[in-house]
CSV table of C-alpha atoms in Angstrom, one decimal:
chain,number,residue,atom,x,y,z
A,66,MET,CA,-51.1,-47.7,-27.5
A,67,ALA,CA,-51.6,-50.7,-25.2
A,68,MET,CA,-49.4,-51.0,-22.1
A,69,PRO,CA,-47.6,-54.3,-21.5
A,70,CYS,CA,-48.6,-54.7,-17.9
A,71,THR,CA,-51.7,-53.9,-15.8
A,72,GLU,CA,-50.4,-54.2,-12.3
A,73,MET,CA,-47.2,-53.8,-10.3
A,74,THR,CA,-45.4,-56.9,-11.5
A,75,VAL,CA,-41.6,-57.1,-11.3
A,76,ASP,CA,-39.1,-59.9,-11.7
A,77,LEU,CA,-38.4,-61.3,-8.3
A,78,THR,CA,-36.3,-64.2,-9.5
A,79,ALA,CA,-33.1,-62.2,-9.6
A,80,PRO,CA,-31.1,-61.3,-6.4
A,81,PRO,CA,-32.1,-57.9,-5.0
A,82,PRO,CA,-30.0,-55.2,-6.7
A,83,LYS,CA,-27.4,-53.5,-4.5
A,84,VAL,CA,-27.5,-50.3,-6.6
A,85,ILE,CA,-30.7,-48.5,-7.7
A,86,PHE,CA,-30.3,-45.7,-10.2
A,87,SER,CA,-33.2,-43.3,-10.6
A,88,PHE,CA,-32.7,-42.8,-14.3
A,89,GLY,CA,-34.2,-39.5,-15.4
A,90,MET,CA,-33.2,-39.8,-19.0
A,91,GLY,CA,-31.7,-36.3,-19.0
A,92,ALA,CA,-28.2,-35.0,-19.6
A,93,ASP,CA,-26.9,-35.6,-16.1
A,94,SER,CA,-28.2,-39.1,-15.5
A,95,THR,CA,-27.3,-40.2,-19.0
A,96,SER,CA,-23.7,-39.2,-18.6
A,97,ILE,CA,-23.5,-41.2,-15.4
A,98,LEU,CA,-24.9,-44.3,-17.1
A,99,LEU,CA,-22.6,-44.0,-20.2
A,100,ARG,CA,-19.5,-43.6,-18.0
A,101,TRP,CA,-20.4,-46.7,-16.0
A,102,LEU,CA,-20.9,-48.6,-19.2
A,103,GLU,CA,-17.7,-47.3,-20.9
A,104,ASP,CA,-15.4,-47.1,-17.9
A,105,PRO,CA,-15.6,-49.9,-15.3
A,106,THR,CA,-13.1,-48.0,-13.1
A,107,SER,CA,-15.8,-45.3,-12.5
A,108,ARG,CA,-17.9,-47.7,-10.4
A,109,ASP,CA,-17.3,-50.1,-7.5
A,110,PHE,CA,-20.0,-52.6,-8.4
A,111,GLU,CA,-20.8,-55.1,-11.1
A,112,LEU,CA,-23.5,-54.2,-13.7
A,113,ASP,CA,-25.5,-57.3,-12.7
A,114,GLU,CA,-25.9,-55.7,-9.2
A,115,LEU,CA,-27.5,-52.6,-10.8
A,116,ALA,CA,-31.1,-51.8,-11.6
A,117,LEU,CA,-32.1,-48.7,-13.5
A,118,ILE,CA,-35.6,-47.5,-12.8
A,119,THR,CA,-37.6,-44.7,-14.6
A,120,ALA,CA,-41.0,-43.3,-13.7
A,121,HIS,CA,-42.8,-42.1,-16.8
A,122,THR,CA,-45.1,-39.1,-16.3
A,123,GLY,CA,-46.6,-39.6,-19.7
A,124,SER,CA,-45.8,-36.1,-20.7
A,125,GLU,CA,-42.2,-36.4,-22.0
A,126,TRP,CA,-40.8,-35.1,-25.3
A,127,GLU,CA,-40.8,-37.4,-28.3
A,128,SER,CA,-37.2,-36.5,-28.9
A,129,THR,CA,-36.3,-38.1,-25.6
A,130,ARG,CA,-37.7,-41.4,-26.9
A,131,THR,CA,-35.7,-41.1,-30.1
A,132,THR,CA,-32.4,-40.4,-28.3
A,133,MET,CA,-32.9,-43.2,-25.7
A,134,GLU,CA,-34.0,-45.8,-28.2
A,135,THR,CA,-31.2,-44.9,-30.6
A,136,HIS,CA,-28.2,-44.4,-28.3
A,137,VAL,CA,-28.9,-45.7,-24.8
A,138,LEU,CA,-31.2,-48.8,-24.8
A,139,PRO,CA,-29.0,-50.8,-27.2
A,140,ARG,CA,-26.0,-50.2,-24.9
A,141,LEU,CA,-28.1,-51.3,-21.9
A,142,ALA,CA,-29.1,-54.5,-23.7
A,143,ALA,CA,-25.5,-55.2,-24.8
A,144,ALA,CA,-24.3,-54.8,-21.2
A,145,ASN,CA,-27.2,-56.9,-19.9
A,146,VAL,CA,-28.3,-54.1,-17.5
A,147,ARG,CA,-31.7,-54.4,-15.9
A,148,PHE,CA,-34.1,-51.5,-16.8
A,149,ILE,CA,-37.5,-51.1,-15.1
A,150,GLN,CA,-40.0,-48.6,-16.4
A,151,VAL,CA,-43.0,-47.7,-14.2
A,152,ALA,CA,-45.9,-45.3,-14.2
A,153,ARG,CA,-49.1,-44.5,-12.3
A,154,SER,CA,-52.4,-46.1,-13.5
A,155,GLN,CA,-54.5,-43.8,-11.5
A,156,ARG,CA,-54.2,-40.5,-9.6
A,157,HIS,CA,-53.8,-41.9,-6.1
A,158,THR,CA,-51.3,-44.6,-5.3
A,159,THR,CA,-50.6,-46.6,-2.2
A,160,ILE,CA,-47.3,-47.4,-0.4
A,161,ASP,CA,-47.7,-51.1,-1.2
A,162,GLY,CA,-48.0,-50.4,-5.0
A,163,GLY,CA,-51.6,-49.9,-5.6
A,164,GLY,CA,-52.2,-47.7,-8.7
A,165,ILE,CA,-48.8,-48.4,-10.1
A,166,VAL,CA,-48.0,-50.4,-13.3
A,167,VAL,CA,-44.7,-51.8,-14.4
A,168,LEU,CA,-44.4,-51.1,-18.1
A,169,ASP,CA,-41.3,-53.1,-18.6
A,170,ASP,CA,-38.7,-55.0,-16.6
A,171,THR,CA,-36.0,-56.4,-18.7
A,172,ARG,CA,-32.3,-56.8,-19.4
A,173,ASN,CA,-32.9,-56.4,-23.1
A,174,PRO,CA,-34.8,-53.1,-23.5
A,175,THR,CA,-35.8,-52.0,-27.0
A,176,ARG,CA,-38.7,-49.5,-26.3
A,177,LEU,CA,-39.2,-46.5,-24.1
A,178,TYR,CA,-42.8,-46.4,-22.8
A,179,LEU,CA,-43.2,-42.6,-22.6
A,180,GLU,CA,-47.0,-42.8,-22.8
A,181,GLY,CA,-47.1,-44.1,-19.3
A,182,ALA,CA,-50.6,-45.0,-18.1
A,183,TYR,CA,-52.3,-42.3,-16.1
A,184,THR,CA,-50.4,-39.1,-17.0
A,185,LEU,CA,-49.5,-36.0,-15.1
A,186,TRP,CA,-51.3,-34.1,-17.9
A,187,ASP,CA,-54.5,-36.1,-17.1
A,188,GLU,CA,-54.1,-35.2,-13.4
A,189,LEU,CA,-53.6,-31.5,-14.0
A,190,THR,CA,-56.3,-31.0,-16.6
A,191,GLU,CA,-58.8,-32.9,-14.5
A,192,ALA,CA,-58.0,-30.5,-11.6
A,193,GLY,CA,-58.2,-27.5,-13.9
A,194,THR,CA,-54.7,-26.3,-13.0
A,195,VAL,CA,-51.1,-26.3,-14.1
A,196,ALA,CA,-47.8,-27.5,-12.6
A,197,GLN,CA,-46.5,-25.0,-10.0
A,198,ALA,CA,-43.0,-23.5,-10.0
A,199,SER,CA,-43.1,-22.8,-6.3
A,200,GLY,CA,-43.6,-25.0,-3.3
A,201,ALA,CA,-42.7,-28.7,-2.9
A,202,ARG,CA,-42.7,-29.8,-6.6
A,203,LEU,CA,-45.7,-32.0,-5.8
A,204,CYS,CA,-46.0,-33.0,-9.5
A,205,SER,CA,-42.7,-34.9,-9.1
A,206,VAL,CA,-43.7,-36.3,-5.8
A,207,HIS,CA,-47.0,-37.6,-7.2
A,208,SER,CA,-45.9,-38.9,-10.7
A,209,LYS,CA,-42.4,-40.0,-9.9
A,210,GLY,CA,-41.7,-40.5,-6.2
A,211,ALA,CA,-45.0,-42.2,-5.6
A,212,ALA,CA,-44.4,-44.6,-8.4
A,213,LEU,CA,-40.7,-45.3,-7.7
A,214,ASP,CA,-40.7,-45.9,-4.0
A,215,PRO,CA,-43.0,-49.0,-3.9
A,216,VAL,CA,-41.2,-50.6,-6.8
A,217,ILE,CA,-37.8,-50.0,-5.2
A,218,ALA,CA,-39.1,-51.6,-2.0
A,219,ARG,CA,-40.4,-54.6,-3.9
A,220,ILE,CA,-37.2,-55.3,-5.8
A,221,THR,CA,-34.8,-54.7,-2.9
A,222,ARG,CA,-36.9,-57.0,-0.6
A,223,GLY,CA,-35.7,-55.5,2.7
A,224,GLN,CA,-32.0,-55.5,1.7
A,225,PRO,CA,-29.7,-52.4,2.0
A,226,TYR,CA,-29.2,-50.6,-1.3
A,227,ARG,CA,-27.4,-47.5,-2.7
A,228,HIS,CA,-29.7,-45.1,-4.3
A,229,VAL,CA,-28.0,-43.1,-7.1
A,230,ILE,CA,-29.4,-39.8,-8.3
A,231,GLY,CA,-28.0,-37.6,-11.0
A,232,PHE,CA,-27.5,-34.3,-9.1
A,233,GLU,CA,-24.7,-32.4,-10.8
A,234,ALA,CA,-21.8,-30.5,-9.1
A,235,ASN,CA,-23.9,-27.3,-8.8
A,236,GLU,CA,-26.7,-29.0,-7.0
A,237,LEU,CA,-25.2,-29.6,-3.6
A,238,GLY,CA,-28.3,-28.2,-1.9
A,239,ARG,CA,-30.6,-30.8,-3.6
A,240,ALA,CA,-28.2,-33.6,-2.7
A,241,ALA,CA,-28.2,-32.4,0.9
A,242,LYS,CA,-32.0,-32.5,1.0
A,243,ASP,CA,-32.0,-36.0,-0.5
A,244,THR,CA,-29.8,-37.3,2.3
A,245,LEU,CA,-32.6,-36.6,4.7
A,246,HIS,CA,-34.4,-39.5,3.1
A,247,ASN,CA,-31.6,-42.0,4.0
A,248,THR,CA,-32.6,-44.9,6.2
A,249,ASP,CA,-30.9,-48.0,7.6
A,250,LEU,CA,-31.6,-49.5,4.1
A,251,ARG,CA,-31.3,-46.6,1.7
A,252,THR,CA,-28.1,-44.6,1.2
A,253,GLY,CA,-28.2,-41.8,-1.4
A,254,GLU,CA,-25.2,-41.4,-3.7
A,255,TYR,CA,-24.4,-38.6,-6.3
A,256,PRO,CA,-21.7,-39.6,-8.7
A,257,LEU,CA,-21.6,-36.3,-10.6
A,258,ILE,CA,-20.9,-34.4,-7.4
A,259,GLU,CA,-18.2,-37.0,-6.5
A,260,TRP,CA,-16.6,-36.5,-9.9
A,261,GLY,CA,-16.9,-32.7,-9.8
A,262,TRP,CA,-19.0,-32.7,-13.1
A,263,ASP,CA,-21.3,-29.9,-13.8
A,264,ARG,CA,-23.9,-29.9,-16.7
A,265,ALA,CA,-21.3,-28.8,-19.2
A,266,ALA,CA,-18.9,-31.6,-18.2
A,267,ALA,CA,-21.8,-34.1,-18.4
A,268,ASN,CA,-22.8,-32.9,-21.8
A,269,ALA,CA,-19.2,-33.0,-23.0
A,270,TYR,CA,-18.7,-36.6,-21.9
A,271,THR,CA,-22.0,-37.8,-23.4
A,272,GLU,CA,-21.2,-36.2,-26.7
A,273,SER,CA,-17.8,-37.9,-26.7
A,274,VAL,CA,-19.5,-41.3,-26.4
A,275,ILE,CA,-22.6,-41.1,-28.6
A,276,GLY,CA,-21.8,-38.1,-30.8
A,277,THR,CA,-24.5,-35.8,-29.6
A,278,THR,CA,-25.8,-34.2,-26.4
A,279,ILE,CA,-29.0,-35.0,-24.6
A,280,ASP,CA,-31.9,-32.6,-24.6
A,281,ARG,CA,-33.4,-31.7,-21.3
A,282,SER,CA,-35.7,-34.4,-20.0
A,283,ALA,CA,-38.8,-32.9,-18.5
A,284,CYS,CA,-42.6,-32.7,-18.9
A,285,THR,CA,-43.4,-30.7,-22.0
A,286,PHE,CA,-45.3,-28.2,-19.8
A,287,CYS,CA,-42.8,-28.0,-16.9
A,288,PRO,CA,-42.7,-24.5,-15.5
A,289,PHE,CA,-39.0,-24.9,-14.6
A,290,THR,CA,-38.3,-25.3,-18.3
A,291,PHE,CA,-39.5,-21.8,-18.9
A,292,SER,CA,-37.7,-20.3,-15.9
A,293,ASN,CA,-34.8,-18.8,-17.7
A,294,ARG,CA,-34.2,-17.4,-21.2
A,295,SER,CA,-32.0,-20.1,-22.6
A,296,SER,CA,-34.1,-23.1,-21.5
A,297,ARG,CA,-37.3,-21.2,-22.5
A,298,THR,CA,-36.0,-20.6,-26.0
A,299,ALA,CA,-35.0,-24.2,-26.3
A,300,ALA,CA,-38.4,-25.4,-25.2
A,301,LEU,CA,-40.2,-23.1,-27.7
A,302,GLU,CA,-38.0,-24.4,-30.5
A,303,ARG,CA,-38.9,-28.0,-29.5
A,304,PHE,CA,-42.6,-26.9,-29.8
A,305,ARG,CA,-41.9,-25.9,-33.3
A,306,ALA,CA,-40.5,-29.4,-34.0
A,307,GLU,CA,-43.4,-31.0,-32.2
A,308,PRO,CA,-46.4,-28.7,-32.7
A,309,HIS,CA,-48.9,-31.2,-31.2
A,310,VAL,CA,-46.9,-31.1,-28.0
A,311,GLY,CA,-47.0,-27.4,-27.7
A,312,ALA,CA,-50.7,-27.4,-28.4
A,313,SER,CA,-51.2,-29.9,-25.6
A,314,ALA,CA,-49.4,-27.7,-23.1
A,315,LEU,CA,-51.4,-24.7,-24.3
A,316,LEU,CA,-54.7,-26.7,-23.9
A,317,MET,CA,-53.8,-27.5,-20.3
A,318,GLU,CA,-53.1,-23.8,-19.7
A,319,ARG,CA,-56.3,-22.6,-21.3
A,320,ILE,CA,-58.4,-24.7,-19.1
A,321,ALA,CA,-56.6,-23.5,-16.0
A,322,ILE,CA,-56.8,-19.9,-17.0
A,323,ALA,CA,-60.5,-20.2,-17.8
A,324,LEU,CA,-61.2,-21.3,-14.3
A,325,ASN,CA,-58.6,-19.0,-12.7
A,326,PRO,CA,-57.3,-15.9,-14.7
A,327,ALA,CA,-54.3,-15.7,-12.3
A,328,GLN,CA,-53.0,-19.1,-13.6
A,329,GLY,CA,-50.3,-19.6,-16.1
A,330,ILE,CA,-47.6,-22.2,-16.8
A,331,VAL,CA,-44.7,-19.7,-16.6
A,332,ALA,CA,-44.7,-18.9,-12.9
A,333,GLY,CA,-48.2,-17.3,-13.1
A,334,LYS,CA,-47.5,-15.8,-16.5
A,335,ARG,CA,-49.1,-17.3,-19.6
A,336,LEU,CA,-47.3,-19.6,-22.0
A,337,ILE,CA,-49.7,-18.6,-24.8
A,338,ASP,CA,-48.2,-15.1,-24.5
A,339,LEU,CA,-44.7,-16.4,-24.9
A,340,VAL,CA,-45.7,-18.4,-27.9
A,341,HIS,CA,-47.2,-15.3,-29.6
A,342,GLU,CA,-44.1,-13.3,-28.7
A,343,HIS,CA,-41.7,-15.9,-30.0
A,344,GLY,CA,-43.1,-16.0,-33.5
A,345,GLN,CA,-42.6,-18.8,-36.0
A,346,LEU,CA,-44.9,-21.0,-34.0
A,347,GLY,CA,-48.0,-20.7,-36.1
A,348,SER,CA,-48.1,-24.4,-36.5
A,349,VAL,CA,-48.5,-24.8,-32.7
A,350,LEU,CA,-51.4,-22.3,-32.6
A,351,ASP,CA,-53.0,-24.0,-35.6
A,352,ALA,CA,-52.8,-27.3,-33.8
A,353,LEU,CA,-54.3,-25.8,-30.7
A,354,ASP,CA,-57.3,-24.3,-32.7
A,355,ALA,CA,-57.9,-27.6,-34.4
A,356,ASP,CA,-57.9,-29.4,-31.1
A,357,LEU,CA,-60.3,-26.9,-29.5
A,358,ASP,CA,-62.7,-27.1,-32.5
A,359,GLN,CA,-63.0,-30.9,-32.2
A,360,ARG,CA,-63.3,-31.2,-28.4
A,361,GLU,CA,-66.4,-31.2,-26.4
A,362,HIS,CA,-66.7,-28.0,-24.3
A,363,ALA,CA,-68.5,-27.3,-21.0
A,364,LEU,CA,-70.2,-24.4,-19.4
A,365,TYR,CA,-68.5,-24.2,-16.0
A,366,GLU,CA,-69.8,-22.5,-12.9
A,367,VAL,CA,-66.9,-21.4,-10.7
A,368,ARG,CA,-67.2,-20.2,-7.1
A,369,ARG,CA,-64.2,-19.2,-5.1
A,370,ILE,CA,-63.9,-18.2,-1.5
A,371,LEU,CA,-60.8,-16.1,-0.5
A,372,ARG,CA,-60.0,-16.1,3.2
A,373,PRO,CA,-57.7,-13.7,5.2
A,374,ARG,CA,-54.4,-14.7,6.5
A,375,LYS,CA,-54.6,-15.3,10.3
A,376,THR,CA,-51.5,-13.2,11.0
A,377,ASP,CA,-52.5,-10.4,8.6
A,378,PRO,CA,-56.2,-10.1,7.7
A,379,THR,CA,-55.4,-7.6,4.9
A,380,LYS,CA,-53.6,-10.4,3.0
A,381,LEU,CA,-54.9,-13.5,1.3
A,382,GLY,CA,-54.5,-16.6,3.4
A,383,ASN,CA,-56.1,-19.4,1.4
A,384,ALA,CA,-58.8,-20.1,-1.1
A,385,ALA,CA,-61.4,-22.7,-1.7
A,386,ARG,CA,-63.0,-23.5,-5.1
A,387,SER,CA,-66.1,-25.1,-6.3
A,388,VAL,CA,-66.3,-26.2,-10.0
A,389,ARG,CA,-69.6,-27.4,-11.5
A,390,ILE,CA,-70.5,-28.2,-15.0
A,391,ARG,CA,-73.8,-26.6,-16.2
A,392,GLY,CA,-73.8,-27.7,-19.8
A,393,ARG,CA,-71.9,-29.7,-22.4
A,394,GLY,CA,-71.7,-29.5,-26.2
A,395,SER,CA,-69.6,-28.3,-29.0
A,396,ARG,CA,-67.4,-25.3,-28.7
A,397,GLY,CA,-69.8,-23.1,-30.7
A,398,ALA,CA,-72.9,-24.3,-28.8
A,399,MET,CA,-71.4,-23.6,-25.4
A,400,ASP,CA,-70.1,-20.2,-26.5
A,401,ASP,CA,-73.6,-19.3,-27.8
A,402,LEU,CA,-75.1,-20.5,-24.5
A,403,LEU,CA,-72.7,-18.3,-22.5
A,404,ARG,CA,-73.4,-15.2,-24.6
A,405,ARG,CA,-77.2,-15.7,-24.2
A,406,LEU,CA,-76.7,-16.0,-20.4
A,407,ALA,CA,-74.6,-12.8,-20.5
A,408,ASP,CA,-77.1,-10.9,-22.6
A,409,GLU,CA,-80.1,-11.9,-20.4
A,410,GLY,CA,-78.3,-11.4,-17.1
A,411,VAL,CA,-76.9,-8.0,-18.1
A,412,ARG,CA,-80.3,-6.8,-19.3
A,413,LYS,CA,-81.8,-7.7,-15.9
A,414,GLY,CA,-78.9,-6.2,-14.0
A,415,LEU,CA,-78.1,-9.5,-12.3
A,416,ILE,CA,-74.6,-10.1,-13.7
A,417,GLU,CA,-71.7,-8.5,-15.4
A,418,ALA,CA,-70.0,-9.9,-18.6
A,419,GLU,CA,-66.3,-9.3,-19.2
A,420,THR,CA,-63.8,-10.5,-21.8
A,421,GLY,CA,-60.5,-10.5,-20.0
A,422,GLU,CA,-57.1,-9.7,-21.4
A,423,ASP,CA,-56.7,-13.4,-21.9
A,424,GLY,CA,-59.5,-13.2,-24.5
A,425,ILE,CA,-61.9,-15.4,-22.4
A,426,LEU,CA,-65.5,-14.3,-21.8
A,427,ARG,CA,-66.6,-14.7,-18.2
A,428,VAL,CA,-70.0,-13.9,-16.8
A,429,TYR,CA,-69.8,-12.7,-13.2
A,430,GLN,CA,-72.6,-13.0,-10.6
A,431,HIS,CA,-70.3,-12.0,-7.7
A,432,ARG,CA,-67.0,-10.1,-8.0
A,433,ARG,CA,-64.4,-10.5,-5.4
A,434,GLY,CA,-64.0,-7.5,-3.2
A,435,PRO,CA,-60.9,-5.8,-1.8
A,436,VAL,CA,-61.4,-7.0,1.8
A,437,PHE,CA,-61.1,-10.6,3.0
A,438,PRO,CA,-63.1,-12.7,3.3
A,439,THR,CA,-64.6,-12.3,-0.1
A,440,VAL,CA,-66.2,-14.4,-2.8
A,441,GLU,CA,-66.5,-14.6,-6.5
A,442,ARG,CA,-68.8,-16.5,-8.8
A,443,PHE,CA,-68.7,-16.7,-12.6
A,444,PHE,CA,-69.6,-18.8,-15.6
A,445,VAL,CA,-67.1,-19.6,-18.4
A,446,VAL,CA,-66.6,-22.0,-21.3
A,447,ALA,CA,-63.6,-24.3,-21.6
A,448,PRO,CA,-62.8,-27.8,-22.9
A,449,ALA,CA,-64.8,-30.4,-20.9
A,450,LEU,CA,-61.7,-31.9,-19.3
A,451,ALA,CA,-61.8,-30.4,-15.9
A,452,HIS,CA,-63.8,-32.5,-13.4
A,453,GLU,CA,-66.4,-31.2,-11.1
A,454,LYS,CA,-65.0,-30.7,-7.6
A,455,GLU,CA,-66.4,-29.3,-4.4
A,456,HIS,CA,-65.7,-29.9,-0.8
A,457,GLU,CA,-68.7,-31.3,1.1
A,458,ARG,CA,-68.8,-28.3,3.4
A,459,PHE,CA,-68.3,-25.7,0.6
A,460,ASP,CA,-71.9,-24.4,0.6
A,461,GLN,CA,-71.6,-23.7,4.4
A,462,TRP,CA,-68.2,-22.0,3.8
A,463,TRP,CA,-69.8,-20.0,1.0
A,464,ALA,CA,-72.7,-18.8,3.2
A,465,ASP,CA,-70.3,-17.9,6.0
A,466,ALA,CA,-67.9,-16.0,3.7
A,467,ARG,CA,-70.8,-14.0,2.1
A,468,ARG,CA,-71.9,-13.0,5.6
A,469,GLY,CA,-68.4,-12.1,6.5
A,470,ALA,CA,-68.0,-10.1,3.3
A,471,VAL,CA,-71.1,-8.1,4.0
A,472,GLN,CA,-70.0,-7.4,7.6
A,473,SER,CA,-66.6,-6.3,6.4
A,474,ALA,CA,-68.2,-3.9,3.8
A,475,VAL,CA,-70.4,-2.4,6.4
A,476,ALA,CA,-67.5,-1.9,8.8
A,477,ALA,CA,-65.5,-0.2,6.1
């Protein structure tokens, strides 16, 4: 579906907004917006001083579109509230707005542009990985923060502004971290915390206004969605309603697992296992198989260097990976090529072939050892979506690591 804009173009004819609301489209932020619209005493600004802004990752649930277009966008249009929708158009963006598109900037919104432009799914599959549940939530930094900040700077035009975020009453820690980003121009504000509203209170208010609650707004493959039993069950049920969405998440995971068996969407565990355990998701698995059958596949060569931790050489410090494509074709053709490579290599005693517990055949030329540094090299077939990637010094690192591995083995 064509996007309406191809560059970071915003309306600069209106006065700079005094209040910016990072509208995440979930239960918390929607409750804030609805209360502002329904109860003027809940805010100390006029609605024409407000700008809502949403960064689309391109990987949102279709049910979010339905809810927003049915219950929220008409209310925004009736109240003449400015709503800006943005997204990335490429993986890397710049602080002055390069690589960012404005999908819509209007006071009469009718459509939610969930598709985005360059999606987080694209970024992760190209890298052959999945979103990580630990660390600095870089997926949000890249696909949301990097898209929002330049647009906010553009529309505020150097004027002070209040930046509203929908942290609820149980998220004091997140709000405290956000205040660290305050500047002479930007001041973070958290209405739900001020009102003492937790998620239950937010849901109750939303239901009182529109007659229904709001499903969790998140990427369909977000690891945090699967972090506890209740949200995990809800997400799997949403897969049943949107089988193609579940299949897309599993496709991402399959590529990542093929290149690194330790990967998995659910904090290192495999989403595919949860789908099998849940039952009643045969439509999702059927959609995945159909997708795999029609996609071009690749024979990947994966080399990995595992280095010791400086403070403890018995533990893993970091890893470097090289991914190269050694063939392309249909799924069946690439599977046949890998099996022939395995048969010939095993017969000559040059390699080992192993089908892991994930059901994926890998043909190993080097197995990682128990002592760092160590290396591994294997060949595997996966959908041809992951891009080739190798640091310019990887071959030198590889040679050094192999020598180090031999020395460590001799010393042992």
